[in-house]
Short mmCIF file of C-alpha atoms in Angstrom, two decimals:
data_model
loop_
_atom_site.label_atom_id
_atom_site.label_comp_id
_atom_site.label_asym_id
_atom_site.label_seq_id
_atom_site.Cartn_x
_atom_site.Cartn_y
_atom_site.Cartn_z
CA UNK A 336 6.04 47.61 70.16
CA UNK A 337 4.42 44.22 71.06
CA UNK A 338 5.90 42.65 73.75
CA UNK A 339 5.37 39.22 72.40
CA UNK A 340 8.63 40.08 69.94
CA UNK A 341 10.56 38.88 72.89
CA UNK A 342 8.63 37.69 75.84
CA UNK A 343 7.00 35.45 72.93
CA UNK A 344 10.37 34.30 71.71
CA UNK A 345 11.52 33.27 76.13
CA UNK A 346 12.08 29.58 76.75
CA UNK A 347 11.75 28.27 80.03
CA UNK A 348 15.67 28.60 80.42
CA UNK A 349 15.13 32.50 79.97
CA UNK A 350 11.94 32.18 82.00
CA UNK A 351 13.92 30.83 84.99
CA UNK A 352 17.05 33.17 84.44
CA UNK A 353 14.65 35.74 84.92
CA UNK A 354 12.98 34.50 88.20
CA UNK A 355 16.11 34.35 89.78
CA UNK A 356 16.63 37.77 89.81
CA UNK A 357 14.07 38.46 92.51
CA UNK A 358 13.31 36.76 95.92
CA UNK A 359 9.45 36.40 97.48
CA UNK A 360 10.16 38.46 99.79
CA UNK A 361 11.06 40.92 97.52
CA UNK A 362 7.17 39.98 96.06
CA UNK A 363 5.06 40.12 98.86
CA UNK A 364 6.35 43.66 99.53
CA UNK A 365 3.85 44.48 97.29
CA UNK A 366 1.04 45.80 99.39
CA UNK A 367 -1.86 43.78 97.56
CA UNK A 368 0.38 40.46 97.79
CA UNK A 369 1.35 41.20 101.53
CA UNK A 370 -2.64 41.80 102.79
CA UNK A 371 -3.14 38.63 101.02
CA UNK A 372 -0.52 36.72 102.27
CA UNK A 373 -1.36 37.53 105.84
CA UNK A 374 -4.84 37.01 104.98
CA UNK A 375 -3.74 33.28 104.01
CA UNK A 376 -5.75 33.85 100.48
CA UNK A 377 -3.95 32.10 97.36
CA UNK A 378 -1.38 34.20 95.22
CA UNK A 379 -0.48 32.09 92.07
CA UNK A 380 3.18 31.97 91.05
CA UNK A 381 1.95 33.63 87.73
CA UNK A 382 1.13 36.57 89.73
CA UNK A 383 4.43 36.60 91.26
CA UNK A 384 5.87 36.15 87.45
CA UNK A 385 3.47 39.22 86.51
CA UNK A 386 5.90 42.25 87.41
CA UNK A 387 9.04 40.50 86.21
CA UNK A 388 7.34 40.29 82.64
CA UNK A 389 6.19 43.36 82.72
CA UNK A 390 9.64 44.95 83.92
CA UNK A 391 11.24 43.01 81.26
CA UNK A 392 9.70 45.18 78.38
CA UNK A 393 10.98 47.95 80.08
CA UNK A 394 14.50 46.43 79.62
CA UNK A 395 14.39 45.61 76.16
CA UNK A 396 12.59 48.98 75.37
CA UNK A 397 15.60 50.69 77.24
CA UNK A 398 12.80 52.76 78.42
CA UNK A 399 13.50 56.38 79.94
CA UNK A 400 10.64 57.08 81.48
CA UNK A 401 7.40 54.56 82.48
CA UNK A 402 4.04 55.96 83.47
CA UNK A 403 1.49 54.19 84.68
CA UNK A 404 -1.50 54.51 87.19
CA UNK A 405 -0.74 54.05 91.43
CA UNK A 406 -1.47 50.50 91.14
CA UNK A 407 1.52 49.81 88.64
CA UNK A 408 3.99 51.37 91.32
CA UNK A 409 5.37 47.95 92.16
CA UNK A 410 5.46 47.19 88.53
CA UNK A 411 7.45 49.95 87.57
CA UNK A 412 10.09 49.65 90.17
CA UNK A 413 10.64 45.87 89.69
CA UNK A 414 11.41 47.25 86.23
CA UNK A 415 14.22 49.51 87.65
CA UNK A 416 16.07 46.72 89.20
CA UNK A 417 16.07 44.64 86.10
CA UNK A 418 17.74 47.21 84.44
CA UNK A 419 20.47 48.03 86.74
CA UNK A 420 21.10 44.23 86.64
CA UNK A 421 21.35 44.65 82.76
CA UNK A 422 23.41 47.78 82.89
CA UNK A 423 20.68 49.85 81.95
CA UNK A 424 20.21 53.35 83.53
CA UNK A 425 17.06 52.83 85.39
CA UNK A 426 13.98 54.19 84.09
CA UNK A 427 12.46 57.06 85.93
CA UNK A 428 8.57 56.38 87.55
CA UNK A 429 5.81 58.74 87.52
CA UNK A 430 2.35 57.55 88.45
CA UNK A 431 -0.59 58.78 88.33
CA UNK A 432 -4.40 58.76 90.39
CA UNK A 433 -6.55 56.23 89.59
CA UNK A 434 -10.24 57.38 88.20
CA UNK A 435 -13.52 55.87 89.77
CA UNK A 436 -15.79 54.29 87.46
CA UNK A 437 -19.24 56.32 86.59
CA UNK A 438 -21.02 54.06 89.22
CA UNK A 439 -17.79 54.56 92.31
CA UNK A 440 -16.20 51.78 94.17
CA UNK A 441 -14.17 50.77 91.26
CA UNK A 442 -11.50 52.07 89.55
CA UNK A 443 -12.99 52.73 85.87
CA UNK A 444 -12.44 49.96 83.16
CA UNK A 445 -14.01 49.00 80.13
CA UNK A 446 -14.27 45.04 81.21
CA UNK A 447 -16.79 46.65 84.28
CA UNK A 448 -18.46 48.70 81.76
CA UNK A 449 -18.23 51.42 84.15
CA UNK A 450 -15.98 53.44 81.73
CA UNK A 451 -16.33 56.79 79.51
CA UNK A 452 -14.84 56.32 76.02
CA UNK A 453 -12.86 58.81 74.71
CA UNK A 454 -14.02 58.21 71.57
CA UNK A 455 -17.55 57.40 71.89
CA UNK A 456 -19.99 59.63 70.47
CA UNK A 457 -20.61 62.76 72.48
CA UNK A 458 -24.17 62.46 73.54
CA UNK A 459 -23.03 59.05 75.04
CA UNK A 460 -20.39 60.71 76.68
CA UNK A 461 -22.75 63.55 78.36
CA UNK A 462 -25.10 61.07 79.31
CA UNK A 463 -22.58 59.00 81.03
CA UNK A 464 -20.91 61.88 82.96
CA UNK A 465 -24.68 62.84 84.34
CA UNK A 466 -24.88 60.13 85.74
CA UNK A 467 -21.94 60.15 88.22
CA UNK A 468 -22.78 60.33 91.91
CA UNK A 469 -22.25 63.67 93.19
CA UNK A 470 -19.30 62.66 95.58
CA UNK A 471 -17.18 61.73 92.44
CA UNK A 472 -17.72 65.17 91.01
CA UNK A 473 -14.39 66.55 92.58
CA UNK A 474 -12.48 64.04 91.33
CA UNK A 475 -13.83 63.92 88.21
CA UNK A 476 -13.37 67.96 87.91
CA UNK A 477 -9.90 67.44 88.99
CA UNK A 478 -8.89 64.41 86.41
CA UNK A 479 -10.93 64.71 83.51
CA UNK A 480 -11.31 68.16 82.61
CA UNK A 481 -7.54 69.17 82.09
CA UNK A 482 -7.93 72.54 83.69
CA UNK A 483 -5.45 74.55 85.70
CA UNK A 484 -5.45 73.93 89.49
CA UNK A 485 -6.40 77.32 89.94
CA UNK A 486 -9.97 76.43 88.32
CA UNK A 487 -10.53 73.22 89.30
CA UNK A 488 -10.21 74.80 92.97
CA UNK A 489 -12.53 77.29 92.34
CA UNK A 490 -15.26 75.04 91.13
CA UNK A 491 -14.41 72.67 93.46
CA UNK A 492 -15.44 75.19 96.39
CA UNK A 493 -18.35 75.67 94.24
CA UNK A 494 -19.29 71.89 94.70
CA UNK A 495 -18.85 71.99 98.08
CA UNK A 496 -21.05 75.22 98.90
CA UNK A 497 -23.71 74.02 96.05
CA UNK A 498 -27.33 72.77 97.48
CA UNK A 499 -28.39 69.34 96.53
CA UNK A 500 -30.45 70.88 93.54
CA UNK A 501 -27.86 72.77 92.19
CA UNK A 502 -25.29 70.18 91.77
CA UNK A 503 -27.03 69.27 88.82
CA UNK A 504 -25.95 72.48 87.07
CA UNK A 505 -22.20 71.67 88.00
CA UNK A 506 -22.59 68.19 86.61
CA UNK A 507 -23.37 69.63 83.47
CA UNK A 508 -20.77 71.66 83.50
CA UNK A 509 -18.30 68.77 84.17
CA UNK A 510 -20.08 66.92 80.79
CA UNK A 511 -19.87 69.97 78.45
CA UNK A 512 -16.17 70.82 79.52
CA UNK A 513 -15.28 66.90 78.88
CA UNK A 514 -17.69 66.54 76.05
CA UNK A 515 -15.56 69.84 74.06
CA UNK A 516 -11.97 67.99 75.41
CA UNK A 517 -12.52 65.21 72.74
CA UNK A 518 -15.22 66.82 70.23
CA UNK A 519 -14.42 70.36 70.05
CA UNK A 520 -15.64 73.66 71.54
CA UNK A 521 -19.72 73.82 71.32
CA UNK A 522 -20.06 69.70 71.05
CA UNK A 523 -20.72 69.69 74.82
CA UNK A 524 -23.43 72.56 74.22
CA UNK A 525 -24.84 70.29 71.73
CA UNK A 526 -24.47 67.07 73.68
CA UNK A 527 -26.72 68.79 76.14
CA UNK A 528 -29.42 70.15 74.33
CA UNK A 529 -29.48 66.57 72.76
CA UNK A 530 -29.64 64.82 76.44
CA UNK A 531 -32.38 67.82 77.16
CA UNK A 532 -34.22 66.45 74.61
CA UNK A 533 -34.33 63.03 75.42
CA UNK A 534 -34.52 62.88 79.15
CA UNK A 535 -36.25 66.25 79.75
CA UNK A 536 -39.02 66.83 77.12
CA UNK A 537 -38.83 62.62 76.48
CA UNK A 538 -37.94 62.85 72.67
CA UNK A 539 -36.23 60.42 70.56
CA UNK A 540 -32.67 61.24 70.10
CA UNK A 541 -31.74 62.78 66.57
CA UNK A 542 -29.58 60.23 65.25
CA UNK A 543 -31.80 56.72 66.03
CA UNK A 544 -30.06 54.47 63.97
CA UNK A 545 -32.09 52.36 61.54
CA UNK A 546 -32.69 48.39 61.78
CA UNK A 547 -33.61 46.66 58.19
CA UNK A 548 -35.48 43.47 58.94
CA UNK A 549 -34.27 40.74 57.39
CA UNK A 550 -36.66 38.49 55.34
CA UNK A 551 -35.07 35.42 56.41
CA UNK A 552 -35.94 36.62 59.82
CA UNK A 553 -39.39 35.94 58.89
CA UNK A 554 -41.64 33.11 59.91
CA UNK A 555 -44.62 33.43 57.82
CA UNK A 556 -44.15 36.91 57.16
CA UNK A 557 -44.00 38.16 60.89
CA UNK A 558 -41.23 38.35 63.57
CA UNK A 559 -41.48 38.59 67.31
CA UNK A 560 -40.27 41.85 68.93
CA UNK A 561 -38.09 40.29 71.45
CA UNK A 562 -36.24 38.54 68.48
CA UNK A 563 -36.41 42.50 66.82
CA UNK A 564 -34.99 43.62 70.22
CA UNK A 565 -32.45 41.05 69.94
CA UNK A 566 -31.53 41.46 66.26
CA UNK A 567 -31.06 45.31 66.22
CA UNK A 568 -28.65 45.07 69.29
CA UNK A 569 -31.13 46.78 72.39
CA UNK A 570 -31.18 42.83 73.88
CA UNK A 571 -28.59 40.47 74.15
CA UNK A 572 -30.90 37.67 73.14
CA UNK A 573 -34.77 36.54 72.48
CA UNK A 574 -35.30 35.64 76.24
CA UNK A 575 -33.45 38.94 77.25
CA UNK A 576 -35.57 40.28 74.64
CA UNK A 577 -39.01 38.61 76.25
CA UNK A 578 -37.89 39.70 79.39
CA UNK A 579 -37.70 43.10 78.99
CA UNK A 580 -41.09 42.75 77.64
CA UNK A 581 -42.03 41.45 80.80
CA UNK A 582 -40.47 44.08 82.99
CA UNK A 583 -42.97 46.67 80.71
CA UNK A 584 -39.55 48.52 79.73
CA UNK A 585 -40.23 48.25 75.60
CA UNK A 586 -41.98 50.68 73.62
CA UNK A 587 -42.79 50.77 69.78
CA UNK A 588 -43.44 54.56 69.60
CA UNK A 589 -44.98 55.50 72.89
CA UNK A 590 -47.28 52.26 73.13
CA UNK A 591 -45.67 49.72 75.39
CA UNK A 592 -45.37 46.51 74.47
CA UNK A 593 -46.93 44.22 77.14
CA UNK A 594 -47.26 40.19 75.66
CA UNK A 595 -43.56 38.99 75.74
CA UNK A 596 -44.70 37.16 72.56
CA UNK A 597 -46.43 39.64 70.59
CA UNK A 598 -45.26 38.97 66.65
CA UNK A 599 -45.45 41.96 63.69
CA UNK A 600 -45.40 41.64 60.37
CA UNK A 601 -43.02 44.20 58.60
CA UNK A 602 -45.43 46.64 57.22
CA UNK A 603 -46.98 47.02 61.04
CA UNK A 604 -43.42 48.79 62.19
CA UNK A 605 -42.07 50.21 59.35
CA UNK A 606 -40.83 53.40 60.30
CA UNK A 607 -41.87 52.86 64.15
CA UNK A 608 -39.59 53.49 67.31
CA UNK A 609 -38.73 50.25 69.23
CA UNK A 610 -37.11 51.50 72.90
CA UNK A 611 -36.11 50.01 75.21
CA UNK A 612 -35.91 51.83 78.51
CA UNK A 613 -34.87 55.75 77.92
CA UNK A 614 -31.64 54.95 76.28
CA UNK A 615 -31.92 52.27 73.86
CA UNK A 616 -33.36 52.95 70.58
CA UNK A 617 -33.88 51.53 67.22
CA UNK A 618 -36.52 52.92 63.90
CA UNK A 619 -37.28 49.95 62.36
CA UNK A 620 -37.57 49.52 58.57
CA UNK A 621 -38.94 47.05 56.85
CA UNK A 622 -36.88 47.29 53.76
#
């Protein structure tokens, strides 16, 4: 269900009705409003509209059950209370833990781009989870990898006895079990021999994807590689592009690129590497 179907159809009227069904004191018992309040740093009144919304689609869902991470709790109860006032049995809350983003601090989110897909490919998922800091590996043993307690204690007390260098060896076998969660059994076997071969022995990964050239991309049949970076998606523009050139990150096979402005024609690439950094790759074609 969209919740536009009715939150989309609310006049101000409803809008009003609605807000008088709570108090601010009743807000700022939230624990992120209260620090702030007391803090004397601005809450806007569409915050303070925020969990009434929200608790409204749990009303006209006649929802059962809501589940949500730890930082919804207020959410979900405002929703309870709007029920009762509506007759409604009120829904019952279960939250959950919040998971830290692949670099910490942060709870993960896509909009950080400190995330793991669920359905990105699985070498991209391997190579994510290897990069975690090694304080986030109990955590991540404990949410991602949907084992019983029982396990995810006894690994865990293998994390904490584990030398420096042999944390490693755990951290792969956090990717492989997470890696077979969403690909199958033997994908995170694969994802690793794969991530072995890139960042270990300093191969190209199996499945480089290939970039056409456009001939309208052409200016007198040659093209700069910082506009190549740009077009086949390893740069998010031609000065990016130039930059990176700069910073001696860009390779075309294993010769780096060093003059920000260096131009090819076609043929001079054709079936070349362009990489940027370790994980960033492109084979260009020329037609």
């Amino acid at each position: 269900r969209h919740n536009s179907e009715w939150l989309g159809e609310m006049g101000i009227d409803d809008v009003l009705r609605l807000a008088a069904r709570s108090t601010v004191a009743r807000m700022l018992e939230r624990d992120d409003f209260a620090r702030r309040y007391e803090a004397g740093s601005p809450i806007s009144v569409m915050e303070l509209l925020y969990p009434l919304l929200q608790g409204w689609d749990s009303v006209m869902v006649r929802a059962d059950v809501e589940v949500g991470g730890t930082d919804q709790l207020f959410n979900l109860l405002a929703a309870r209370g709007l029920q009762e006032h509506e007759g409604q049995p009120a829904q019952v809350v279960m939250t959950m833990p919040l998971l830290v983003g692949i670099g910490g601090g942060d709870k993960m989110s896509k909009s950080l781009d400190n995330y793991v897909g669920v359905t990105e490919p699985s070498a991209e998922q391997f190579g994510k989870l290897m990069r975690i800091r090694d304080e986030l590996m109990p955590e991540y043993f404990e949410l991602t990898t949907g084992w019983h307690p029982d396990r995810v204690a006894e690994v865990l007390g293998e994390v904490e006895r584990a030398a420096p260098a042999d944390r490693a060896r755990l951290k792969r076998l956090l990717a492989r079990t997470v890696v077979d969660l969403y690909h199958g059994d033997g994908a995170g076997d694969r994802a690793e021999a794969e991530f072995d071969r890139v960042h270990k022995e300093h191969e190209a990964p199996s499945d480089v994807p290939d970039y056409v050239i456009p001939p309208e991309e052409l200016r007198e049949g040659r093209i700069e590689v910082a506009r190549l970076l740009a077009l086949a998606g390893l740069a998010a523009s031609n000065r990016e592009g130039r930059r990176k050139i700069g910073e001696g990150g860009v390779y075309l096979d294993d010769e780096r690129v060093t003059d920000p402005s260096l131009e090819v024609a076609p043929e001079e690439v054709d079936g070349r590497l362009l990489r940027l950094g370790r994980r960033a790759w492109a084979r260009i074609r020329a037609r």
